PDB file of C-alpha atoms and ligand atoms in Angstrom:
ATOM      1  CA  MET A  16     -11.747  11.999  -9.868  1.00 45.00           C
ATOM      2  CA  THR A  17     -10.429  13.793 -12.930  1.00 41.00           C
ATOM      3  CA  VAL A  18      -6.689  14.067 -13.362  1.00 48.00           C
ATOM      4  CA  ALA A  19      -4.083  15.981 -15.324  1.00 44.00           C
ATOM      5  CA  THR A  20      -3.527  15.170 -18.950  1.00 50.00           C
ATOM      6  CA  SER A  21       0.209  15.024 -19.511  1.00 51.00           C
ATOM      7  CA  THR A  22       2.708  12.306 -18.803  1.00 54.00           C
ATOM      8  CA  THR A  23       6.185  11.165 -19.720  1.00 54.00           C
ATOM      9  CA  ILE A  24       6.964   8.396 -22.140  1.00 59.00           C
ATOM     10  CA  GLY A  25      10.548   7.338 -22.671  1.00 60.00           C
ATOM     11  CA  GLN A  26      11.961  10.537 -21.143  1.00 52.00           C
ATOM     12  CA  ARG A  27       9.665  12.619 -23.370  1.00 46.00           C
ATOM     13  CA  SER A  28       6.769  14.609 -22.035  1.00 47.00           C
ATOM     14  CA  THR A  29       3.655  13.899 -24.058  1.00 51.00           C
ATOM     15  CA  ARG A  30       0.331  15.691 -23.848  1.00 50.00           C
ATOM     16  CA  HIS A  31      -2.915  13.819 -23.955  1.00 56.00           C
ATOM     17  CA  ASN A  32      -5.491  16.448 -24.598  1.00 52.00           C
ATOM     18  CA  ASP A  33      -8.329  13.995 -24.546  1.00 67.00           C
ATOM     19  CA  LEU A  34      -7.152  11.455 -21.960  1.00 85.00           C
ATOM     20  CA  ARG A  35      -9.120  11.558 -18.704  1.00 92.00           C
ATOM     21  CA  ILE A  36      -9.072   8.923 -15.965  1.00 95.00           C
ATOM     22  CA  ALA A  37     -11.518   8.477 -13.108  1.00 94.00           C
ATOM     23  CA  LEU A  38     -10.872   6.065 -10.251  1.00 95.00           C
ATOM     24  CA  PRO A  39     -13.632   4.279  -8.317  1.00 94.00           C
ATOM     25  CA  PRO A  40     -14.512   5.755  -4.907  1.00 92.00           C
ATOM     26  CA  ALA A  41     -11.739   5.174  -2.385  1.00 93.00           C
ATOM     27  CA  ASP A  42     -13.990   3.180  -0.072  1.00 93.00           C
ATOM     28  CA  LEU A  43     -14.399   0.444  -2.688  1.00 91.00           C
ATOM     29  CA  SER A  44     -11.690  -2.220  -2.558  1.00 92.00           C
ATOM     30  CA  PHE A  45     -10.965  -4.842  -5.198  1.00 91.00           C
ATOM     31  CA  ALA A  46      -8.577  -7.751  -5.550  1.00 89.00           C
ATOM     32  CA  GLN A  47      -5.424  -6.623  -7.368  1.00 84.00           C
ATOM     33  CA  ASP A  48      -6.397  -8.381 -10.599  1.00 86.00           C
ATOM     34  CA  GLU A  49      -9.911  -6.953 -10.493  1.00 92.00           C
ATOM     35  CA  GLU A  50      -9.116  -3.272 -10.080  1.00 94.00           C
ATOM     36  CA  TRP A  51     -10.613  -0.988 -12.709  1.00 95.00           C
ATOM     37  CA  CYS A  52     -10.956   2.657 -13.646  1.00 95.00           C
ATOM     38  CA  VAL A  53     -12.890   4.646 -16.213  1.00 96.00           C
ATOM     39  CA  VAL A  54     -10.990   6.236 -19.067  1.00 95.00           C
ATOM     40  CA  ARG A  55     -12.053   8.821 -21.635  1.00 93.00           C
ATOM     41  CA  VAL A  56     -10.298   8.371 -24.938  1.00 88.00           C
ATOM     42  CA  ASN A  57     -11.310  10.339 -28.024  1.00 84.00           C
ATOM     43  CA  GLY A  58     -14.418  11.632 -26.285  1.00 88.00           C
ATOM     44  CA  GLU A  59     -15.680   8.234 -25.144  1.00 91.00           C
ATOM     45  CA  TRP A  60     -15.678   6.898 -21.589  1.00 94.00           C
ATOM     46  CA  ARG A  61     -15.016   3.225 -21.051  1.00 94.00           C
ATOM     47  CA  GLU A  62     -14.206   0.932 -18.145  1.00 96.00           C
ATOM     48  CA  VAL A  63     -10.704  -0.524 -18.192  1.00 96.00           C
ATOM     49  CA  ARG A  64      -9.375  -3.231 -15.887  1.00 96.00           C
ATOM     50  CA  LEU A  65      -5.871  -2.476 -14.644  1.00 94.00           C
ATOM     51  CA  HIS A  66      -4.761  -5.950 -15.707  1.00 93.00           C
ATOM     52  CA  ASP A  67      -6.181  -5.604 -19.207  1.00 95.00           C
ATOM     53  CA  TYR A  68      -2.822  -4.803 -20.759  1.00 96.00           C
ATOM     54  CA  ASP A  69      -4.161  -4.931 -24.327  1.00 97.00           C
ATOM     55  CA  GLU A  70      -6.314  -1.910 -23.462  1.00 95.00           C
ATOM     56  CA  LEU A  71      -3.703  -0.146 -21.348  1.00 95.00           C
ATOM     57  CA  PHE A  72      -0.921  -0.361 -23.899  1.00 97.00           C
ATOM     58  CA  SER A  73      -3.032   0.409 -26.942  1.00 95.00           C
ATOM     59  CA  VAL A  74      -3.626   4.019 -25.842  1.00 94.00           C
ATOM     60  CA  PRO A  75      -0.366   6.041 -25.874  1.00 93.00           C
ATOM     61  CA  GLY A  76       0.501   7.240 -22.380  1.00 93.00           C
ATOM     62  CA  LEU A  77      -2.389   5.507 -20.613  1.00 95.00           C
ATOM     63  CA  TYR A  78      -0.216   2.941 -18.800  1.00 95.00           C
ATOM     64  CA  GLU A  79       2.280   5.572 -17.606  1.00 94.00           C
ATOM     65  CA  HIS A  80      -0.414   8.062 -16.664  1.00 93.00           C
ATOM     66  CA  LEU A  81      -2.591   5.609 -14.735  1.00 95.00           C
ATOM     67  CA  ILE A  82      -0.047   3.288 -13.127  1.00 95.00           C
ATOM     68  CA  TYR A  83       2.883   5.648 -12.645  1.00 95.00           C
ATOM     69  CA  ASP A  84       1.496   9.196 -12.360  1.00 93.00           C
ATOM     70  CA  ILE A  85      -1.785   8.506 -10.584  1.00 95.00           C
ATOM     71  CA  LEU A  86      -1.173   5.232  -8.723  1.00 96.00           C
ATOM     72  CA  LYS A  87       2.456   6.190  -7.980  1.00 96.00           C
ATOM     73  CA  CYS A  88       4.132   2.976  -9.106  1.00 96.00           C
ATOM     74  CA  ASP A  89       7.794   2.989  -8.101  1.00 94.00           C
ATOM     75  CA  SER A  90       8.877  -0.493  -9.140  1.00 97.00           C
ATOM     76  CA  PRO A  91      11.080  -0.091 -12.252  1.00 98.00           C
ATOM     77  CA  ALA A  92      13.028   2.753 -10.602  1.00 97.00           C
ATOM     78  CA  ARG A  93      13.288   0.841  -7.314  1.00 98.00           C
ATOM     79  CA  ILE A  94      14.600  -2.313  -8.990  1.00 98.00           C
ATOM     80  CA  ARG A  95      17.065  -0.244 -10.994  1.00 98.00           C
ATOM     81  CA  LYS A  96      18.456   1.396  -7.870  1.00 98.00           C
ATOM     82  CA  LEU A  97      18.782  -1.842  -5.931  1.00 98.00           C
ATOM     83  CA  PHE A  98      20.251  -3.725  -8.886  1.00 98.00           C
ATOM     84  CA  GLU A  99      22.730  -0.965  -9.670  1.00 98.00           C
ATOM     85  CA  ALA A 100      23.916  -0.908  -6.041  1.00 98.00           C
ATOM     86  CA  GLU A 101      24.421  -4.694  -5.976  1.00 98.00           C
ATOM     87  CA  LEU A 102      26.278  -4.710  -9.303  1.00 98.00           C
ATOM     88  CA  SER A 103      28.545  -1.995  -8.054  1.00 98.00           C
ATOM     89  CA  ALA A 104      29.140  -3.732  -4.678  1.00 98.00           C
ATOM     90  CA  SER A 105      30.162  -6.919  -6.483  1.00 98.00           C
ATOM     91  CA  GLY A 106      32.337  -5.154  -9.039  1.00 98.00           C
ATOM     92  CA  ALA A 107      30.222  -6.462 -11.958  1.00 97.00           C
ATOM     93  CA  GLN A 108      29.963  -4.403 -15.129  1.00 98.00           C
ATOM     94  CA  ALA A 109      26.464  -3.590 -16.391  1.00 98.00           C
ATOM     95  CA  ALA A 110      27.818  -3.469 -19.941  1.00 98.00           C
ATOM     96  CA  ALA A 111      28.704  -7.174 -19.708  1.00 98.00           C
ATOM     97  CA  LEU A 112      25.101  -8.165 -19.010  1.00 98.00           C
ATOM     98  CA  ARG A 113      22.891  -9.935 -21.524  1.00 98.00           C
ATOM     99  CA  ALA A 114      19.462  -9.399 -20.040  1.00 98.00           C
ATOM    100  CA  LEU A 115      16.106 -11.051 -20.549  1.00 98.00           C
ATOM    101  CA  ASP A 116      13.274  -8.747 -19.414  1.00 98.00           C
ATOM    102  CA  LEU A 117      10.287 -11.011 -18.784  1.00 98.00           C
ATOM    103  CA  GLY A 118       6.851  -9.354 -18.878  1.00 97.00           C
ATOM    104  CA  ALA A 119       8.491  -6.381 -20.550  1.00 98.00           C
ATOM    105  CA  GLY A 120       5.267  -4.463 -21.236  1.00 98.00           C
ATOM    106  CA  ASN A 121       6.038  -1.244 -23.089  1.00 98.00           C
ATOM    107  CA  GLY A 122       9.671  -1.168 -22.061  1.00 98.00           C
ATOM    108  CA  MET A 123       9.872   0.762 -18.797  1.00 97.00           C
ATOM    109  CA  VAL A 124      12.234  -1.752 -17.193  1.00 98.00           C
ATOM    110  CA  GLY A 125      14.304  -2.040 -20.362  1.00 98.00           C
ATOM    111  CA  GLU A 126      14.714   1.707 -20.252  1.00 98.00           C
ATOM    112  CA  GLU A 127      15.941   1.551 -16.640  1.00 98.00           C
ATOM    113  CA  LEU A 128      18.418  -1.206 -17.516  1.00 98.00           C
ATOM    114  CA  ALA A 129      19.726   0.812 -20.445  1.00 98.00           C
ATOM    115  CA  GLY A 130      20.034   3.747 -18.030  1.00 98.00           C
ATOM    116  CA  ILE A 131      22.526   1.829 -15.864  1.00 98.00           C
ATOM    117  CA  GLY A 132      24.557   0.763 -18.879  1.00 98.00           C
ATOM    118  CA  VAL A 133      23.139  -2.620 -19.887  1.00 98.00           C
ATOM    119  CA  GLU A 134      23.702  -2.761 -23.623  1.00 98.00           C
ATOM    120  CA  PHE A 135      22.014  -6.008 -24.628  1.00 98.00           C
ATOM    121  CA  ILE A 136      18.416  -6.524 -23.544  1.00 98.00           C
ATOM    122  CA  VAL A 137      15.774  -8.817 -25.000  1.00 98.00           C
ATOM    123  CA  GLY A 138      12.156  -8.198 -24.032  1.00 98.00           C
ATOM    124  CA  ALA A 139       9.574 -10.983 -23.756  1.00 98.00           C
ATOM    125  CA  ASP A 140       5.866 -10.570 -23.304  1.00 97.00           C
ATOM    126  CA  ILE A 141       2.804 -12.643 -24.019  1.00 96.00           C
ATOM    127  CA  ILE A 142       0.866  -9.962 -25.899  1.00 97.00           C
ATOM    128  CA  GLU A 143       1.563  -8.429 -29.285  1.00 98.00           C
ATOM    129  CA  VAL A 144       0.171  -5.066 -28.173  1.00 98.00           C
ATOM    130  CA  ALA A 145       3.028  -4.760 -25.639  1.00 98.00           C
ATOM    131  CA  ALA A 146       5.591  -5.233 -28.421  1.00 98.00           C
ATOM    132  CA  GLU A 147       3.841  -2.630 -30.563  1.00 98.00           C
ATOM    133  CA  ALA A 148       3.659  -0.189 -27.641  1.00 98.00           C
ATOM    134  CA  THR A 149       7.391  -0.653 -26.961  1.00 98.00           C
ATOM    135  CA  GLU A 150       8.187   0.143 -30.575  1.00 98.00           C
ATOM    136  CA  ARG A 151       5.946   3.209 -30.330  1.00 97.00           C
ATOM    137  CA  ASP A 152       7.089   4.456 -26.877  1.00 96.00           C
ATOM    138  CA  ARG A 153      10.691   3.283 -26.467  1.00 97.00           C
ATOM    139  CA  PRO A 154      12.113   2.256 -29.824  1.00 98.00           C
ATOM    140  CA  GLY A 155      15.624   0.859 -29.763  1.00 97.00           C
ATOM    141  CA  ILE A 156      15.668  -0.121 -26.081  1.00 98.00           C
ATOM    142  CA  TYR A 157      15.579  -3.852 -26.801  1.00 98.00           C
ATOM    143  CA  ALA A 158      17.923  -5.713 -29.147  1.00 98.00           C
ATOM    144  CA  ASN A 159      14.939  -7.965 -29.768  1.00 98.00           C
ATOM    145  CA  TYR A 160      11.409  -8.221 -28.383  1.00 98.00           C
ATOM    146  CA  ARG A 161       9.735 -11.618 -28.479  1.00 98.00           C
ATOM    147  CA  VAL A 162       6.019 -12.158 -28.146  1.00 98.00           C
ATOM    148  CA  VAL A 163       5.961 -15.600 -26.564  1.00 97.00           C
ATOM    149  CA  ASP A 164       4.101 -17.646 -24.019  1.00 96.00           C
ATOM    150  CA  MET A 165       6.950 -18.604 -21.694  1.00 95.00           C
ATOM    151  CA  THR A 166       4.944 -21.535 -20.366  1.00 95.00           C
ATOM    152  CA  ARG A 167       4.872 -23.103 -23.839  1.00 94.00           C
ATOM    153  CA  LEU A 168       8.066 -22.261 -25.673  1.00 94.00           C
ATOM    154  CA  ASN A 169       8.333 -24.099 -28.964  1.00 94.00           C
ATOM    155  CA  GLN A 170      11.666 -25.570 -29.975  1.00 95.00           C
ATOM    156  CA  SER A 171      12.688 -22.718 -32.216  1.00 95.00           C
ATOM    157  CA  ASP A 172      11.863 -20.040 -29.583  1.00 96.00           C
ATOM    158  CA  ARG A 173      13.734 -22.052 -26.969  1.00 95.00           C
ATOM    159  CA  ARG A 174      16.744 -22.426 -29.256  1.00 97.00           C
ATOM    160  CA  GLU A 175      16.739 -18.747 -30.136  1.00 97.00           C
ATOM    161  CA  LEU A 176      16.437 -17.581 -26.530  1.00 98.00           C
ATOM    162  CA  ALA A 177      19.065 -20.056 -25.302  1.00 98.00           C
ATOM    163  CA  GLY A 178      21.374 -18.744 -28.051  1.00 98.00           C
ATOM    164  CA  TYR A 179      21.427 -15.325 -26.383  1.00 98.00           C
ATOM    165  CA  ARG A 180      23.296 -16.864 -23.414  1.00 98.00           C
ATOM    166  CA  PHE A 181      21.516 -14.572 -20.953  1.00 98.00           C
ATOM    167  CA  ASN A 182      23.301 -13.787 -17.710  1.00 98.00           C
ATOM    168  CA  CYS A 183      20.567 -11.558 -16.299  1.00 98.00           C
ATOM    169  CA  LEU A 184      16.799 -11.863 -15.793  1.00 98.00           C
ATOM    170  CA  THR A 185      14.507  -9.025 -14.807  1.00 98.00           C
ATOM    171  CA  CYS A 186      10.814  -9.424 -14.108  1.00 98.00           C
ATOM    172  CA  VAL A 187       9.033  -6.413 -12.641  1.00 98.00           C
ATOM    173  CA  ALA A 188       5.394  -5.980 -11.631  1.00 95.00           C
ATOM    174  CA  ALA A 189       4.508  -9.081 -13.575  1.00 93.00           C
ATOM    175  CA  LEU A 190       4.484 -12.117 -11.269  1.00 92.00           C
ATOM    176  CA  GLY A 191       1.328 -13.680  -9.903  1.00 80.00           C
ATOM    177  CA  PHE A 192      -2.226 -12.324  -9.921  1.00 75.00           C
ATOM    178  CA  GLY A 193      -3.146 -13.866 -13.251  1.00 76.00           C
ATOM    179  CA  ASP A 194      -0.006 -12.447 -14.898  1.00 81.00           C
ATOM    180  CA  ILE A 195       3.119 -14.558 -15.217  1.00 90.00           C
ATOM    181  CA  PRO A 196       2.611 -18.054 -13.779  1.00 92.00           C
ATOM    182  CA  THR A 197       5.263 -20.103 -11.965  1.00 93.00           C
ATOM    183  CA  GLU A 198       6.098 -22.238 -15.048  1.00 94.00           C
ATOM    184  CA  ALA A 199       6.808 -19.116 -17.134  1.00 96.00           C
ATOM    185  CA  PHE A 200       9.069 -17.672 -14.451  1.00 96.00           C
ATOM    186  CA  ALA A 201      10.883 -21.006 -14.082  1.00 96.00           C
ATOM    187  CA  ASN A 202      11.375 -21.376 -17.852  1.00 96.00           C
ATOM    188  CA  ALA A 203      12.817 -17.864 -18.090  1.00 98.00           C
ATOM    189  CA  TYR A 204      14.987 -18.450 -15.002  1.00 98.00           C
ATOM    190  CA  ASN A 205      16.345 -21.632 -16.534  1.00 97.00           C
ATOM    191  CA  LEU A 206      17.481 -19.692 -19.623  1.00 98.00           C
ATOM    192  CA  ILE A 207      19.937 -17.731 -17.451  1.00 98.00           C
ATOM    193  CA  GLU A 208      23.508 -18.961 -17.065  1.00 98.00           C
ATOM    194  CA  PRO A 209      24.557 -20.169 -13.578  1.00 98.00           C
ATOM    195  CA  GLY A 210      25.918 -17.189 -11.642  1.00 98.00           C
ATOM    196  CA  GLY A 211      23.710 -14.831 -13.655  1.00 98.00           C
ATOM    197  CA  TRP A 212      21.861 -11.921 -12.077  1.00 98.00           C
ATOM    198  CA  ILE A 213      18.192 -12.148 -11.157  1.00 98.00           C
ATOM    199  CA  ALA A 214      16.286  -8.959 -10.277  1.00 98.00           C
ATOM    200  CA  PHE A 215      12.549  -9.064  -9.717  1.00 98.00           C
ATOM    201  CA  ASN A 216       9.748  -8.065  -7.409  1.00 97.00           C
ATOM    202  CA  ILE A 217       6.761  -9.770  -5.883  1.00 95.00           C
ATOM    203  CA  LYS A 218       3.958  -8.832  -3.571  1.00 93.00           C
ATOM    204  CA  SER A 219       5.423  -9.012  -0.058  1.00 94.00           C
ATOM    205  CA  SER A 220       2.711 -11.403   1.116  1.00 90.00           C
ATOM    206  CA  PHE A 221       4.232 -14.061  -1.183  1.00 88.00           C
ATOM    207  CA  LEU A 222       7.115 -14.198   1.273  1.00 89.00           C
ATOM    208  CA  ASP A 223       4.867 -14.858   4.261  1.00 87.00           C
ATOM    209  CA  GLN A 224       5.294 -18.330   5.688  1.00 81.00           C
ATOM    210  CA  ASN A 225       1.532 -18.798   5.800  1.00 84.00           C
ATOM    211  CA  ASP A 226       0.961 -17.967   2.107  1.00 87.00           C
ATOM    212  CA  SER A 227       0.431 -21.339   0.452  1.00 84.00           C
ATOM    213  CA  SER A 228      -0.072 -20.148  -3.149  1.00 85.00           C
ATOM    214  CA  ASP A 229       2.073 -21.791  -5.862  1.00 85.00           C
ATOM    215  CA  PHE A 230       4.041 -18.601  -6.294  1.00 85.00           C
ATOM    216  CA  ALA A 231       4.762 -18.176  -2.617  1.00 88.00           C
ATOM    217  CA  LYS A 232       5.930 -21.790  -2.371  1.00 90.00           C
ATOM    218  CA  LEU A 233       8.201 -21.480  -5.410  1.00 92.00           C
ATOM    219  CA  ILE A 234       9.826 -18.207  -4.390  1.00 93.00           C
ATOM    220  CA  GLN A 235      10.303 -19.285  -0.804  1.00 92.00           C
ATOM    221  CA  SER A 236      11.868 -22.596  -1.793  1.00 93.00           C
ATOM    222  CA  VAL A 237      14.319 -21.130  -4.353  1.00 96.00           C
ATOM    223  CA  MET A 238      15.463 -18.684  -1.698  1.00 95.00           C
ATOM    224  CA  VAL A 239      15.774 -21.246   1.084  1.00 94.00           C
ATOM    225  CA  ASP A 240      17.648 -23.921  -0.885  1.00 94.00           C
ATOM    226  CA  LYS A 241      19.826 -21.293  -2.620  1.00 96.00           C
ATOM    227  CA  THR A 242      18.702 -22.108  -6.140  1.00 97.00           C
ATOM    228  CA  LEU A 243      18.685 -18.333  -5.983  1.00 98.00           C
ATOM    229  CA  ASP A 244      21.458 -16.861  -3.866  1.00 98.00           C
ATOM    230  CA  VAL A 245      19.786 -13.723  -2.575  1.00 98.00           C
ATOM    231  CA  ARG A 246      22.000 -10.669  -2.150  1.00 98.00           C
ATOM    232  CA  LYS A 247      19.422  -8.097  -1.204  1.00 98.00           C
ATOM    233  CA  THR A 248      15.715  -7.817  -0.509  1.00 97.00           C
ATOM    234  CA  GLN A 249      13.858  -4.585   0.042  1.00 97.00           C
ATOM    235  CA  ARG A 250      10.249  -4.096   1.035  1.00 97.00           C
ATOM    236  CA  TYR A 251       8.673  -0.937  -0.364  1.00 97.00           C
ATOM    237  CA  GLN A 252       5.475   0.626  -1.635  1.00 97.00           C
ATOM    238  CA  HIS A 253       4.960  -0.691  -5.170  1.00 96.00           C
ATOM    239  CA  ARG A 254       1.991   1.615  -5.811  1.00 95.00           C
ATOM    240  CA  VAL A 255      -1.322   2.514  -4.294  1.00 95.00           C
ATOM    241  CA  GLY A 256      -4.467   0.577  -5.140  1.00 95.00           C
ATOM    242  CA  THR A 257      -7.537   2.183  -6.671  1.00 95.00           C
ATOM    243  CA  ASN A 258      -8.707   2.419  -3.038  1.00 94.00           C
ATOM    244  CA  ARG A 259      -5.621   4.715  -2.536  1.00 96.00           C
ATOM    245  CA  GLN A 260      -4.116   2.253  -0.014  1.00 95.00           C
ATOM    246  CA  PRO A 261      -0.435   1.234  -0.279  1.00 97.00           C
ATOM    247  CA  ILE A 262       0.437  -2.084  -1.932  1.00 95.00           C
ATOM    248  CA  GLN A 263       3.654  -3.501  -0.499  1.00 96.00           C
ATOM    249  CA  TYR A 264       6.092  -5.390  -2.690  1.00 96.00           C
ATOM    250  CA  THR A 265       9.539  -6.824  -2.091  1.00 96.00           C
ATOM    251  CA  ALA A 266      12.357  -6.283  -4.566  1.00 97.00           C
ATOM    252  CA  ILE A 267      14.841  -9.157  -4.738  1.00 98.00           C
ATOM    253  CA  VAL A 268      18.296  -9.169  -6.318  1.00 98.00           C
ATOM    254  CA  GLY A 269      20.494 -12.254  -6.367  1.00 98.00           C
ATOM    255  CA  ASN A 270      22.484 -14.703  -8.414  1.00 98.00           C
ATOM    256  CA  LYS A 271      21.257 -17.928  -9.925  1.00 98.00           C
ATOM    257  CA  ARG A 272      23.044 -21.004  -8.646  1.00 98.00           C
ATOM    258  CA  ARG A 273      21.118 -23.730 -10.490  1.00 97.00           C
ATOM    259  CA  ASP A 274      17.998 -24.348 -12.560  1.00 98.00           C
ATOM    260  CA  ILE A 275      14.560 -24.524 -11.013  1.00 97.00           C
ATOM    261  CA  GLY A 276      13.668 -28.215 -11.164  1.00 92.00           C
ATOM    262  CA  ASN A 277      10.225 -29.533 -12.109  1.00 86.00           C
ATOM    263  CA  GLY A 278       9.768 -30.786  -8.557  1.00 84.00           C
ATOM    264  CA  MET A 279       9.802 -27.218  -7.255  1.00 85.00           C
ATOM    265  CA  LEU A 280       6.768 -26.276  -9.336  1.00 81.00           C
ATOM    266  CA  ARG A 281       4.335 -28.514  -7.479  1.00 65.00           C
TER     267      ARG A 281
HETATM  268  C1  LIG B   3       2.164  -4.786 -15.069  1.00 88.51           C
HETATM  269  S1  LIG B   3       2.847  -5.193 -16.620  1.00 88.51           S
HETATM  270  C2  LIG B   3       4.540  -4.855 -16.238  1.00 88.51           C
HETATM  271  C3  LIG B   3       5.294  -4.304 -17.407  1.00 88.51           C
HETATM  272  C4  LIG B   3       6.709  -3.841 -17.090  1.00 88.51           C
HETATM  273  N1  LIG B   3       7.538  -4.908 -16.546  1.00 88.51           N
HETATM  274  C5  LIG B   3       6.689  -2.666 -16.135  1.00 88.51           C
HETATM  275  O1  LIG B   3       7.180  -2.811 -15.003  1.00 88.51           O
HETATM  276  O2  LIG B   3       6.186  -1.600 -16.515  1.00 88.51           O
HETATM  277  C6  LIG B   3       2.819  -6.984 -16.677  1.00 88.51           C
HETATM  278  C7  LIG B   3       3.243  -7.532 -18.031  1.00 88.51           C
HETATM  279  O3  LIG B   3       3.373  -8.960 -17.922  1.00 88.51           O
HETATM  280  C8  LIG B   3       2.901  -9.508 -19.145  1.00 88.51           C
HETATM  281  N2  LIG B   3       2.554 -10.918 -18.960  1.00 88.51           N
HETATM  282  C9  LIG B   3       1.481 -11.436 -18.323  1.00 88.51           C
HETATM  283  N3  LIG B   3       1.504 -12.784 -18.397  1.00 88.51           N
HETATM  284  C10 LIG B   3       2.609 -13.119 -19.104  1.00 88.51           C
HETATM  285  C11 LIG B   3       3.207 -14.366 -19.501  1.00 88.51           C
HETATM  286  N4  LIG B   3       2.642 -15.538 -19.200  1.00 88.51           N
HETATM  287  N5  LIG B   3       4.358 -14.320 -20.202  1.00 88.51           N
HETATM  288  C12 LIG B   3       4.943 -13.123 -20.503  1.00 88.51           C
HETATM  289  N6  LIG B   3       4.428 -11.920 -20.154  1.00 88.51           N
HETATM  290  C13 LIG B   3       3.294 -11.921 -19.454  1.00 88.51           C
HETATM  291  C14 LIG B   3       1.705  -8.658 -19.495  1.00 88.51           C
HETATM  292  O4  LIG B   3       1.318  -8.789 -20.846  1.00 88.51           O
HETATM  293  C15 LIG B   3       2.221  -7.270 -19.129  1.00 88.51           C
HETATM  294  O5  LIG B   3       2.846  -6.648 -20.224  1.00 88.51           O
END
């Protein structure tokens, strides 16, 4: 399948005269972290895995074009809408938020937060290429962008991040499936002040009682014991897979009541 060659980055329409993307046949299905497509960049075709973010972010517009234009990802906009509604219902001011955007990628969620009036946002991602792509595609969105492994914060990173006194955590399209592991989510969560806002999404199956993965267990237990006081959940179509079938996610917005303890990670 050959697709159009323009997309939008950071509210700007950008043309990619030599960017072509071909999806596998629709009757082939892959696990979410094994999906792939074929991309032509500068005259050369190459296979790219959808979870190979180094590749996706290194080509301007490729992430937006593939994940958002072609595979119809709706998650940053969906989280923004839900979060904005909950802030407004509770009378909280977006401008008072100090947000940590975990798994920030090239800044799409930061851009949505800025769009609702959040003025202080720090991005965190594990790969340098994501930081470079943010600087290229959405400069100025983040007050700071840290390339860190949240599972292994050294003392100086921990001190610096704690110093921001975050009262908001966002984490969109980044949990599970070989992306952000439970320890990284818990470490980021524990950097947020009690009462702070938590807005994230996960594959809906993680909320099924019979899903026994580490992530499912963690998310279910923080919701049940009110470590996270959930205000709103919404099930929706996150995107379609390369097999063109819908992938259902659940957006969750709530307030942190207490830290995630080590015992909850096992
Ligand atoms: C699908 S992208 C989502 C980017 C952005 N949140 C969005 O919605 O467009 C997932 C991001 O999570 C990042 N990531 C994966 N594992 C991570 C980890 N352990 N710590 C921080 N970021 C991680 C990846 O590098 C990638 O940028």
